[in-house]
Short mmCIF file of C-alpha atoms in Angstrom, two decimals:
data_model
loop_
_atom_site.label_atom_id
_atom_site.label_comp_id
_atom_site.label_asym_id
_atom_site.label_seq_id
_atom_site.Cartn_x
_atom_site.Cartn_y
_atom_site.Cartn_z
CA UNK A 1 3.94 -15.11 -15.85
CA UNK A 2 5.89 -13.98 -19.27
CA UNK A 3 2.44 -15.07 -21.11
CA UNK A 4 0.34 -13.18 -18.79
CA UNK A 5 3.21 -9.77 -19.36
CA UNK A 6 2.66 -10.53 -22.98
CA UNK A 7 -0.94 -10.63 -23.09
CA UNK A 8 -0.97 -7.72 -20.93
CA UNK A 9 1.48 -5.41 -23.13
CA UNK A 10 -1.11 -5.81 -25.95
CA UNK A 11 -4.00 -5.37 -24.35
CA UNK A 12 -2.27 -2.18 -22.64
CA UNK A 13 -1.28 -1.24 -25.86
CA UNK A 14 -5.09 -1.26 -27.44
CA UNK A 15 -6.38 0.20 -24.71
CA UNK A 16 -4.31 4.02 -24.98
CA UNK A 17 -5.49 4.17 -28.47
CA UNK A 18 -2.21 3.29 -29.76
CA UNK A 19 -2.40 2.46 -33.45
CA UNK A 20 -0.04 0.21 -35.60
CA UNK A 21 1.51 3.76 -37.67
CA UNK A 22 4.07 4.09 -34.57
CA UNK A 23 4.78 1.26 -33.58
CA UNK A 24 8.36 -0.37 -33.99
CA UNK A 25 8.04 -3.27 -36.65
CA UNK A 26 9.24 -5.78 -34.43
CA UNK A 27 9.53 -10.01 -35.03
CA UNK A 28 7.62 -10.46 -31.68
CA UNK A 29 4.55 -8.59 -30.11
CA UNK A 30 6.54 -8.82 -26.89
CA UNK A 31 8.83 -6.25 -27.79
CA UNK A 32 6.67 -3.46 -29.46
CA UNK A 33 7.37 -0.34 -27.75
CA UNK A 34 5.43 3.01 -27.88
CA UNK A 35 6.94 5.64 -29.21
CA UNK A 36 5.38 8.27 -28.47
CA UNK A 37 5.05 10.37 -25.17
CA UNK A 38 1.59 10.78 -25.70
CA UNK A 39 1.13 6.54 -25.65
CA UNK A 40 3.61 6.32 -22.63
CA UNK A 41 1.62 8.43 -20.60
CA UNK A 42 -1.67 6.83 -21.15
CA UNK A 43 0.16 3.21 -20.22
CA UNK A 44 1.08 4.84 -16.97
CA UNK A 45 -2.54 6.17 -16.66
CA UNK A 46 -3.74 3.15 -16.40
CA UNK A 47 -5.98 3.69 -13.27
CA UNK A 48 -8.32 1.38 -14.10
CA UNK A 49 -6.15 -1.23 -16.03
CA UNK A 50 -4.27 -1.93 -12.58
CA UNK A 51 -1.71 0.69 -12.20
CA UNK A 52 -3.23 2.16 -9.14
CA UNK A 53 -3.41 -0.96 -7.28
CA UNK A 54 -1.84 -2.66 -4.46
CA UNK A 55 -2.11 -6.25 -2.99
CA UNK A 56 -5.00 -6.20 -0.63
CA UNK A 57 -4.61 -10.28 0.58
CA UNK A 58 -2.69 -8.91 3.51
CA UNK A 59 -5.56 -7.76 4.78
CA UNK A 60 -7.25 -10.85 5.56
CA UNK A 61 -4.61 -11.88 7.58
CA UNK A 62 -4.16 -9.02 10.03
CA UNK A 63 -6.66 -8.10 13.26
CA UNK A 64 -8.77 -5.83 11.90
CA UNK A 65 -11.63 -8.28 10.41
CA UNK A 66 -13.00 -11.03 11.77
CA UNK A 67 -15.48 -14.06 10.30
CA UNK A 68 -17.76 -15.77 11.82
CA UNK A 69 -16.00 -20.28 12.33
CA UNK A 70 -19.24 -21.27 11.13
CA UNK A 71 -18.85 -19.92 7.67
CA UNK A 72 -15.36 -20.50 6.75
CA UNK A 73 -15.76 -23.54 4.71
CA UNK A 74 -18.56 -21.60 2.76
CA UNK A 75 -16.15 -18.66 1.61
CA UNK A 76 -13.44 -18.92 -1.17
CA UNK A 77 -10.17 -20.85 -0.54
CA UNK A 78 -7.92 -18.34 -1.12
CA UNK A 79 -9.52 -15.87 1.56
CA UNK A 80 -10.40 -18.73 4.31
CA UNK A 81 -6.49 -19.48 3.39
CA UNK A 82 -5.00 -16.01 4.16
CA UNK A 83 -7.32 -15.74 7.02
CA UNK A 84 -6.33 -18.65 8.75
CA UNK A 85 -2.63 -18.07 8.20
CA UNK A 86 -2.89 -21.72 6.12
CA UNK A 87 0.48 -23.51 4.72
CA UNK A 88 -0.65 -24.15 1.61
CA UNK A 89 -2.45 -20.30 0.74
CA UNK A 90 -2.63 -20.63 -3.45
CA UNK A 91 -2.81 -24.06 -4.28
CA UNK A 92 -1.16 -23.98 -7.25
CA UNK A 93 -3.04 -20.94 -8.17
CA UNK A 94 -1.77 -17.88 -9.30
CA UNK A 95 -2.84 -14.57 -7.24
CA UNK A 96 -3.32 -10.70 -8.50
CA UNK A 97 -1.46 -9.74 -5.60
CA UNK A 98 1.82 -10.80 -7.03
CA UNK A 99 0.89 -10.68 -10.89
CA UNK A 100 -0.60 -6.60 -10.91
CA UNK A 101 2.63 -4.89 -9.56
CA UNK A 102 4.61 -7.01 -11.81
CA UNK A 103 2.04 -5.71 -14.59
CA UNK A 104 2.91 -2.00 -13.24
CA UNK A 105 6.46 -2.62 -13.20
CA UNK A 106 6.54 -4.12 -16.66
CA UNK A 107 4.71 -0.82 -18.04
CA UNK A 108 7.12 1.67 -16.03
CA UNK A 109 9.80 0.17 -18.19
CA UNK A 110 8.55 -0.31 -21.33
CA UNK A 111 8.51 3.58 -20.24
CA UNK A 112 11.92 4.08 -19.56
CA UNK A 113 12.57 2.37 -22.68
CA UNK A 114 10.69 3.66 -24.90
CA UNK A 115 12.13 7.29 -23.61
CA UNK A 116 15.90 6.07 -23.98
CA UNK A 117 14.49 5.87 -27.97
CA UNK A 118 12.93 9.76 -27.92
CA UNK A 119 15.60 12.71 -27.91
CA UNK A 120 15.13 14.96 -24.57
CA UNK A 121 15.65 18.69 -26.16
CA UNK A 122 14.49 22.01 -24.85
CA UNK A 123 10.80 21.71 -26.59
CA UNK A 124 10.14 18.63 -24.46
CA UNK A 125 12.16 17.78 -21.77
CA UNK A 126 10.01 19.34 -18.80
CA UNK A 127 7.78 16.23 -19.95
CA UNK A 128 10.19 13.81 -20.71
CA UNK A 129 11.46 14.44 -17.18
CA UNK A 130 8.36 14.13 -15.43
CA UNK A 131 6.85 10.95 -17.58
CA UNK A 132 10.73 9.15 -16.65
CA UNK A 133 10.01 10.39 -13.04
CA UNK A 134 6.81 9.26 -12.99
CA UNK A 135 7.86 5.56 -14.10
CA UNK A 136 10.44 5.47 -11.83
CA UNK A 137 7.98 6.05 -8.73
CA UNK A 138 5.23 3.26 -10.36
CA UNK A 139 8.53 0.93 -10.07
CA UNK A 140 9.66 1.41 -6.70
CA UNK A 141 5.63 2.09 -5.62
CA UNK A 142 5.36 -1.92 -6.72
CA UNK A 143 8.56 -3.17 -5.64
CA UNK A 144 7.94 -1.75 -2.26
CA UNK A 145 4.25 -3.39 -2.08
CA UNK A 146 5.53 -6.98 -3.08
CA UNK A 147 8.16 -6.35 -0.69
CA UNK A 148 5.71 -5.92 2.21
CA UNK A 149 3.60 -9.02 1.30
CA UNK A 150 6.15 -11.61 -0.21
CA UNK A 151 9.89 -10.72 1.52
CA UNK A 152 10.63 -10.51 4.95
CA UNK A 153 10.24 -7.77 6.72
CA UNK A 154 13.15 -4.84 6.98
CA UNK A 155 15.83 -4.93 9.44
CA UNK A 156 19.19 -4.21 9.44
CA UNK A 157 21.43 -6.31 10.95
CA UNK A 158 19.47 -9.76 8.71
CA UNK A 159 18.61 -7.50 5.46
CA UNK A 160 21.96 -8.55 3.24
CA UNK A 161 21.65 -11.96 3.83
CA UNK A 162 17.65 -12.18 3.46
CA UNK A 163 15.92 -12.84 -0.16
CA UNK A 164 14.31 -10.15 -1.71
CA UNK A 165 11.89 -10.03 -4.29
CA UNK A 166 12.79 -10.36 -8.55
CA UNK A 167 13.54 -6.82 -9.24
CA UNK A 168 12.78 -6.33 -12.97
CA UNK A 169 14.73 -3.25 -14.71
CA UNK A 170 13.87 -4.24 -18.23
CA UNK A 171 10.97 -5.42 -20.19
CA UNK A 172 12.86 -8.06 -21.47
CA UNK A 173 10.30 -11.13 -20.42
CA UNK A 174 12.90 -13.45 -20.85
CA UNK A 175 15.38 -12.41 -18.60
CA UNK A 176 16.02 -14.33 -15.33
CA UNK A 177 15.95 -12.21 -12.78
CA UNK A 178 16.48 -13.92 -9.09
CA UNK A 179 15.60 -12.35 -5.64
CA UNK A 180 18.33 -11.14 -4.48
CA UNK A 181 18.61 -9.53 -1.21
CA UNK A 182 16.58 -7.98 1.27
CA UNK A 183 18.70 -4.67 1.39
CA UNK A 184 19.23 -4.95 -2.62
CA UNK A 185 15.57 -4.71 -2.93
CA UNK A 186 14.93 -1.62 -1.01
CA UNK A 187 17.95 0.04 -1.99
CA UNK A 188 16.48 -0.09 -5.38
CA UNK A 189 12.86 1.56 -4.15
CA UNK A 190 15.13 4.27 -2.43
CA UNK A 191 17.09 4.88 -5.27
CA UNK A 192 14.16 5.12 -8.03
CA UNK A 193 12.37 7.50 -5.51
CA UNK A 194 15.41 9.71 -4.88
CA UNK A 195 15.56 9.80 -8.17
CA UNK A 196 12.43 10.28 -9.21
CA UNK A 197 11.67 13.38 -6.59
CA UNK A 198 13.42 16.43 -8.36
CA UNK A 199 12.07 15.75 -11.97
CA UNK A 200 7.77 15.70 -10.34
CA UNK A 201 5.62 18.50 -10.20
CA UNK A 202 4.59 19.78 -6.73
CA UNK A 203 0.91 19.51 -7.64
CA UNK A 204 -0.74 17.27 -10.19
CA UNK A 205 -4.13 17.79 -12.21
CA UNK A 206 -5.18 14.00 -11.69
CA UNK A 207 -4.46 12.40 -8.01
CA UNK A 208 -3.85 9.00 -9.73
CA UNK A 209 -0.40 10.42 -11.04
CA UNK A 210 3.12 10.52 -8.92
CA UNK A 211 4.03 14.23 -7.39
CA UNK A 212 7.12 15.65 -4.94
CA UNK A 213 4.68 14.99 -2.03
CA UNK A 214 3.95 11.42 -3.34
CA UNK A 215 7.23 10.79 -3.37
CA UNK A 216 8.16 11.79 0.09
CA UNK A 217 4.81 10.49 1.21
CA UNK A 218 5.86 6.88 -0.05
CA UNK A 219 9.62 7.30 1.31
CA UNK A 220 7.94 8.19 5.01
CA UNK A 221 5.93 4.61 4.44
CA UNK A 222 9.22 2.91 3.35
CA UNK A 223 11.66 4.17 5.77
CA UNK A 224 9.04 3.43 8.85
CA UNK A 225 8.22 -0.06 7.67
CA UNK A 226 12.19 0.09 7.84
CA UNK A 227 12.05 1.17 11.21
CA UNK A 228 14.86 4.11 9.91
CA UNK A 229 12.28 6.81 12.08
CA UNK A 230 14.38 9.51 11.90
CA UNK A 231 14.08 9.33 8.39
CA UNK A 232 10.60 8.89 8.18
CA UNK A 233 10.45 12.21 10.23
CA UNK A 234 12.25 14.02 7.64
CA UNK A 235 10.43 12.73 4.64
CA UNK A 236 7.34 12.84 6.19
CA UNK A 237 7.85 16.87 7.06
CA UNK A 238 9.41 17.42 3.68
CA UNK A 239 5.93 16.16 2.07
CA UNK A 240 4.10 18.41 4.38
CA UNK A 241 5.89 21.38 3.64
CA UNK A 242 4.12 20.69 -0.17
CA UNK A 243 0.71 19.04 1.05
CA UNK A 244 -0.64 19.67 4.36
CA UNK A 245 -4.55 19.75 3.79
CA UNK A 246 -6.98 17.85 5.56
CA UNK A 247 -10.18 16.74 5.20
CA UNK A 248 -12.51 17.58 8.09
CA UNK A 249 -15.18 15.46 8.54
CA UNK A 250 -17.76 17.94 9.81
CA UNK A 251 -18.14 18.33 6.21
CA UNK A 252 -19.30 14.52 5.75
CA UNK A 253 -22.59 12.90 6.21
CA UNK A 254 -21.76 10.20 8.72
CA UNK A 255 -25.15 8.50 8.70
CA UNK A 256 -24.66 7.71 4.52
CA UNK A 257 -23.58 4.79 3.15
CA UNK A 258 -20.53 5.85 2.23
CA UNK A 259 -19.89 9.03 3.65
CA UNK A 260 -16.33 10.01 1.98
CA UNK A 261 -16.76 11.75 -1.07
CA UNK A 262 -15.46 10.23 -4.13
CA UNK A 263 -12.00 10.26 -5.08
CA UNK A 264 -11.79 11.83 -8.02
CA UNK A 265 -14.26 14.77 -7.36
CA UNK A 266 -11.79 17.01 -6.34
CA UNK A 267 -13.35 17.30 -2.42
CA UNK A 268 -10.98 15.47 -0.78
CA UNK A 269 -7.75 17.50 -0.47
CA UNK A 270 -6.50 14.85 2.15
CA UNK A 271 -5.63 12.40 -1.22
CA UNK A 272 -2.19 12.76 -1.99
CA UNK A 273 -1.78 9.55 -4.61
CA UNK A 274 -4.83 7.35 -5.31
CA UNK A 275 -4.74 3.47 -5.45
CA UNK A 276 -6.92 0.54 -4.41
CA UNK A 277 -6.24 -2.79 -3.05
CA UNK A 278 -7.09 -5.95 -4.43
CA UNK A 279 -10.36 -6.91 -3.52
CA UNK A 280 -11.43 -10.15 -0.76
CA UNK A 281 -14.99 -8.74 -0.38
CA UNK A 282 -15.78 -12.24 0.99
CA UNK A 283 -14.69 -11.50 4.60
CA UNK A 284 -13.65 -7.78 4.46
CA UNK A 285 -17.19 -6.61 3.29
CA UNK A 286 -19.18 -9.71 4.46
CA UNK A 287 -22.25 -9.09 6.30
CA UNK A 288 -21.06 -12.05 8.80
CA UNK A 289 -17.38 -10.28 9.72
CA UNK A 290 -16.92 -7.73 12.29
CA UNK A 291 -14.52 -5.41 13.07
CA UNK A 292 -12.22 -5.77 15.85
CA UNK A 293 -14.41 -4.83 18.28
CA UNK A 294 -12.04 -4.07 20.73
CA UNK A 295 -10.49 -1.21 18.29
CA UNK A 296 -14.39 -0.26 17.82
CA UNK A 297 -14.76 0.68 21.32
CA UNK A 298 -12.09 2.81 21.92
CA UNK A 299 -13.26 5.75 18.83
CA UNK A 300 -14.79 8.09 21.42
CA UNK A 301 -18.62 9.28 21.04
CA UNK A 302 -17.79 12.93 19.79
CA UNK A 303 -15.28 10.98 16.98
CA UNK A 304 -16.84 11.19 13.81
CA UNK A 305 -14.68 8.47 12.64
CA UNK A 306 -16.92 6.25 14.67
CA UNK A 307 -19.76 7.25 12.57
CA UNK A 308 -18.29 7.59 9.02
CA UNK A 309 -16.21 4.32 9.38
CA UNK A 310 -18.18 1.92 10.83
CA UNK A 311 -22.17 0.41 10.33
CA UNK A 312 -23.77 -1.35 12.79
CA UNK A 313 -25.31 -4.92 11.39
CA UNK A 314 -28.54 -6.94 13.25
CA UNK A 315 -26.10 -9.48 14.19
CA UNK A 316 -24.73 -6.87 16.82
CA UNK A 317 -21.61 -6.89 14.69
CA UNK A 318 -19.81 -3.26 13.03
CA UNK A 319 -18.99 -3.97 9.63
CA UNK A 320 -16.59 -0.83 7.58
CA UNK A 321 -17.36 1.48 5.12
CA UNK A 322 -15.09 4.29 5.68
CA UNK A 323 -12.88 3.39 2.07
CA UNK A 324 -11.25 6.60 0.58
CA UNK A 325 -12.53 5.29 -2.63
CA UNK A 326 -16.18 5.65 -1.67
CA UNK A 327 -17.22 2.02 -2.87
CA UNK A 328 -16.76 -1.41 -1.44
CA UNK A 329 -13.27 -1.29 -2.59
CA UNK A 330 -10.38 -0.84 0.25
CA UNK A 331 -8.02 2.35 -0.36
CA UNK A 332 -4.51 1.99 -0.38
CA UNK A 333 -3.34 4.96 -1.29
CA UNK A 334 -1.15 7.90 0.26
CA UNK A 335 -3.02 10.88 2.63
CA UNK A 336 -2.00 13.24 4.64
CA UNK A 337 -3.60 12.42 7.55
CA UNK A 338 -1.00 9.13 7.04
CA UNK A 339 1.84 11.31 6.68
CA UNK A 340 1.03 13.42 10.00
CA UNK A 341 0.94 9.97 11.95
CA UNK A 342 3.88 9.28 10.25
CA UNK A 343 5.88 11.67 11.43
CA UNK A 344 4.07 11.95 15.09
CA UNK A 345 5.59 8.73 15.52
CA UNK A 346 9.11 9.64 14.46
CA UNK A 347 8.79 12.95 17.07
CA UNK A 348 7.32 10.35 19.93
CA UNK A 349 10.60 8.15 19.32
CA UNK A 350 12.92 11.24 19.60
CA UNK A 351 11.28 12.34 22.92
CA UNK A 352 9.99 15.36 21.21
CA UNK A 353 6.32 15.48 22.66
CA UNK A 354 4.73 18.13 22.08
CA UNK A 355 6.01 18.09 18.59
CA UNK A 356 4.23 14.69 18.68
CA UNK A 357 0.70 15.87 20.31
CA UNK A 358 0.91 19.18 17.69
CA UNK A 359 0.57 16.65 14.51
CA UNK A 360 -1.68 14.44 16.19
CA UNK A 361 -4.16 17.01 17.41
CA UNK A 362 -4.03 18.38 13.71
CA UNK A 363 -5.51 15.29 12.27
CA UNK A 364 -7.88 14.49 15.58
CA UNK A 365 -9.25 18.58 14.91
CA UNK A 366 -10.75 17.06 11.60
CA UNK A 367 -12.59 14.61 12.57
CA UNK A 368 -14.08 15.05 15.98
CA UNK A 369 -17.31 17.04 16.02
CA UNK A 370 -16.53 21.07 15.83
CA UNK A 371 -16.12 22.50 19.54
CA UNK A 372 -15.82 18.40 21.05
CA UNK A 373 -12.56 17.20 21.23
CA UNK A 374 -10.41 17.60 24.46
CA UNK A 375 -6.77 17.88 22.68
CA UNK A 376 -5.15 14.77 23.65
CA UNK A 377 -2.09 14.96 26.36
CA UNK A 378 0.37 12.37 27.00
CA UNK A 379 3.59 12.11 28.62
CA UNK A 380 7.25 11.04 27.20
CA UNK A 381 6.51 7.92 28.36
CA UNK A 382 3.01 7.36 26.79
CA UNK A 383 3.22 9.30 23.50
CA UNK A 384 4.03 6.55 21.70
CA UNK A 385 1.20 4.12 22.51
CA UNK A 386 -1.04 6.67 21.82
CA UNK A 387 0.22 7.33 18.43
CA UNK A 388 -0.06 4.00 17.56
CA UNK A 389 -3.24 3.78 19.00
CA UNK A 390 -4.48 6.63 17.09
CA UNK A 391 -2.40 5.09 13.91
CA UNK A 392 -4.87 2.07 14.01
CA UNK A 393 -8.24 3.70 14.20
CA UNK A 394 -7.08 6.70 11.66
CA UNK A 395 -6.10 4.40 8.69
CA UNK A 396 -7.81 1.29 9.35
CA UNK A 397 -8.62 -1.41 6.36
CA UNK A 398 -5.61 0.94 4.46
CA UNK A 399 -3.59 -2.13 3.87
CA UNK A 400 -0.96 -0.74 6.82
CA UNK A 401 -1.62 -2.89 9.60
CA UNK A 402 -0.16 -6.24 7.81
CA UNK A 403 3.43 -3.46 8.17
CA UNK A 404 3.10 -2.26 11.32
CA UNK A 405 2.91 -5.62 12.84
CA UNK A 406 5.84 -6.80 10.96
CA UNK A 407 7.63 -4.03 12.19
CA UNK A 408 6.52 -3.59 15.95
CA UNK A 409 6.36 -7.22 16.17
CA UNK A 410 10.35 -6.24 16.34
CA UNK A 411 9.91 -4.56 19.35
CA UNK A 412 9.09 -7.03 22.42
CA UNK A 413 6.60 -3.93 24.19
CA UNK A 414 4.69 -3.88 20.95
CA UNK A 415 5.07 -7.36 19.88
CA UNK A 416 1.42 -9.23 19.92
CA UNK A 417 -0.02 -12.96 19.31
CA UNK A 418 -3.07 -13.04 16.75
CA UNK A 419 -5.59 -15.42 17.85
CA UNK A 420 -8.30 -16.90 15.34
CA UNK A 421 -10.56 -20.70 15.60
CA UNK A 422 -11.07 -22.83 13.08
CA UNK A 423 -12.61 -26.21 13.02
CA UNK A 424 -12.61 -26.57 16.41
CA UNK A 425 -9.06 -25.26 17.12
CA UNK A 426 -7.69 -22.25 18.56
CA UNK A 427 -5.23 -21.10 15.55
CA UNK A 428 -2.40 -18.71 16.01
CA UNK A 429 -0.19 -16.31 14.61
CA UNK A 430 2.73 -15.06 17.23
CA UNK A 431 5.01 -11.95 16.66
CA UNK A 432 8.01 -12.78 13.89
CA UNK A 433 6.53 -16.44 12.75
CA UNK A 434 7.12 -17.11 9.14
CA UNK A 435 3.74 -17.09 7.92
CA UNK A 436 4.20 -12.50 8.49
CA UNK A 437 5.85 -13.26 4.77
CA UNK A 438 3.36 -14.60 2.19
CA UNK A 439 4.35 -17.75 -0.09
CA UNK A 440 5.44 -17.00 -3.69
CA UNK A 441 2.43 -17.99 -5.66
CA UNK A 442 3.89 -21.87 -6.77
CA UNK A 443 3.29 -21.14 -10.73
CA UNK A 444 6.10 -18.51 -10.09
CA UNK A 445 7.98 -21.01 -8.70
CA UNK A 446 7.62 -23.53 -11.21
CA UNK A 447 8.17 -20.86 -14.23
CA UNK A 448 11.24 -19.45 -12.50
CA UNK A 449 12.96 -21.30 -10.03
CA UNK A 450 13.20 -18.76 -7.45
CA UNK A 451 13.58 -19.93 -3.79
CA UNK A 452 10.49 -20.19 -1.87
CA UNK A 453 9.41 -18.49 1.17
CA UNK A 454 9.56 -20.49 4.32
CA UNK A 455 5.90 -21.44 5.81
#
């Protein structure tokens, strides 16, 4: 891992055009250290040199993708592994879903250190701010993604004496850093994004940069993975207050192969920070998986979602290309329409439902067909289901679901049993086993020492 942070650092380096005039002169390549603000910028803006990514392996191992028991042993270990919830996932391997947020959290503080070595004065500090800000919310952005693939998932009571994940503060690649806690680890997210919140812009040029509504957009995420929903109500309201645009889908050509328009083209005001997930095209985009096609059936005719998500195949199965990112790649990044669920939730678990039925009608007006959809109308005591329901279908193949079932796994009316076969058995993954926390990939383990997951 510190040779793979090394290597990384220089290539990183190369890359933003960074040239050897202002550089430190330093005895090892491991500790040069831009600069300028100029350089520390373009590490952070490294969109396409993994600093909008997230781990995507999750994925696999959730119900919204299925593959064919026939072709299993044809597909790559490490997919066939997650899928079917194996023991052994990496053997021996290493995996980008661990080593890329690492990657982003080593940039965000060669950031923060290379700032501590540049003076904040009046002719610079609205920047300095933002580009320490900005670090601070690629750090806790990271953190918070390991945390929902390789620690436990949040609760309360079991959170101080539960490991976390290695929480790096310093670019030092010879520091030991063990896991820690549970609650250590996501009192550090909370505290870089708290932190981080004042000193952002409330609008940004480029979508693949951190804003206010980013950060309160992430915090909604983090405190309902927490299941803290009354203060994923706030956040969530607090980022709508700043972004509250939608896309409407009337605009789209559902019958296209991909029908979202492309990220970066400025037409989809619904992106509020831009990342992918780490691609397992092998099952996810395989023209032998299927959706769930019990989720499938329940997007109503007049739902354009239907259409713009989902492709039929000749096998009779739907496969997806609804991706945000307008490519075979899954998005993982933060919307609006997310944050509206988000906090639809948090009203249906305070009893407040019409509050609840106003933000979901808002996102359901966008994408049913103009003059179709019959608002939807629920009671106290089946606003929540429906929320959830409408949860699934809205940000489906987002990277989400592997969360929510950690989370409402938690609660016994929510909890469910994932059911797959696989040579010849009937395999299966009930609510709050161990295998809801991924293994730390083993060359971790051997370079570190850190305690394993249980499997």
């Amino acid at each position: 891992m510190k040779k793979k942070i090394i290597y990384f650092l220089i290539a990183a380096v190369c890359l933003s055009g960074c040239t050897a005039d202002y550089l430190d002169k330093k005895p090892s390549k491991s500790l040069v250290v831009p600069t300028s603000m100029v350089h520390l910028q373009a590490l952070l803006d490294g969109v396409s040199n993994s600093m909008n990514t997230a781990p995507g392996i999750q994925v696999l191992a959730t119900d919204e993708f299925y593959h064919p028991e026939s072709n299993l042993a044809n597909i790559p270990f490490l997919d066939r592994n997650s899928y079917t919830w194996a023991k052994d996932i990496f053997e021996g391997n290493g995996v980008r879903d661990w080593e890329y947020p690492y990657k982003q959290i080593f940039n965000a503080n060669i950031v923060l250190e290379g700032l501590s070595k540049i003076s904040r004065d009046a002719s610079n500090e609205k920047d300095w701010d933002q580009l320490q800000a900005s670090a601070l919310f690629y750090r806790a952005n990271a953190l918070f993604n390991l945390a929902q693939v390789f620690a436990a998932p949040y609760d309360q009571p079991t959170a101080s004496a539960l490991p976390g994940i290695p929480v790096r503060l310093s670019m030092d690649v010879n520091e030991t850093v063990g896991r820690g806690t549970l609650q250590q680890t996501y009192e550090r997210i909370i505290g870089d994004l708290i932190d981080a919140e004042k000193k952002l812009p409330a609008q940004v040029s480029y979508i693949n940069r951190p804003s206010q509504p980013a950060v309160t957009a992430l915090l909604a995420r983090i405190y309902l993975s927490m299941r803290q929903y009354d203060k994923a109500t706030e956040m969530a309201s607090r980022c709508l207050e700043l972004h509250s645009k939608m896309l409407d889908y009337n605009t789209l050509t559902p019958s296209a192969a991909r029908p979202l328009p492309a990220p970066f083209s400025g037409e989809n005001a619904e992106i509020i920070f831009y990342s992918t997930l780490q691609s397992y095209s092998t099952i996810v985009n395989s023209a032998l998986s299927g959706v769930d096609s019990v989720l499938f059936k329940t997007y109503h005719a007049d739902d354009l979602r239907r259409s713009c998500f989902f492709v039929a195949r000749a096998n009779g199965l739907f496969g997806y290309k609804g991706s945000y990112v307008n490519a075979v790649t899954l998005f993982g990044g933060l919307t609006t329409s997310e944050v509206y669920l988000i906090r639809a939730e948090g009203y249906a678990r305070q009893n407040k439902t019409d509050l609840a039925l106003a933000d979901l009608n808002t996102v359901l007006a966008k994408r049913f067909k103009t003059g179709k959809l019959v608002a939807a109308n629920a009671t106290a005591e089946s606003i929540l289901d429906l929320v959830l329901l409408e949860r699934r279908k809205e940000l489906f193949a987002r990277g989400l679901r592997w969360s929510d079932l950690r989370r409402l796994n938690k609660e016994p009316e929510h909890a469910i049993t994932i059911k797959r076969t696989f040579a010849a058995s009937e395999l299966t993954l009930p609510a709050n086993d161990s295998r809801y926390v991924f293994p730390i990939p083993d060359d971790e383990i051997r370079s570190s020492g850190i305690e394993q997951n249980p499997r």
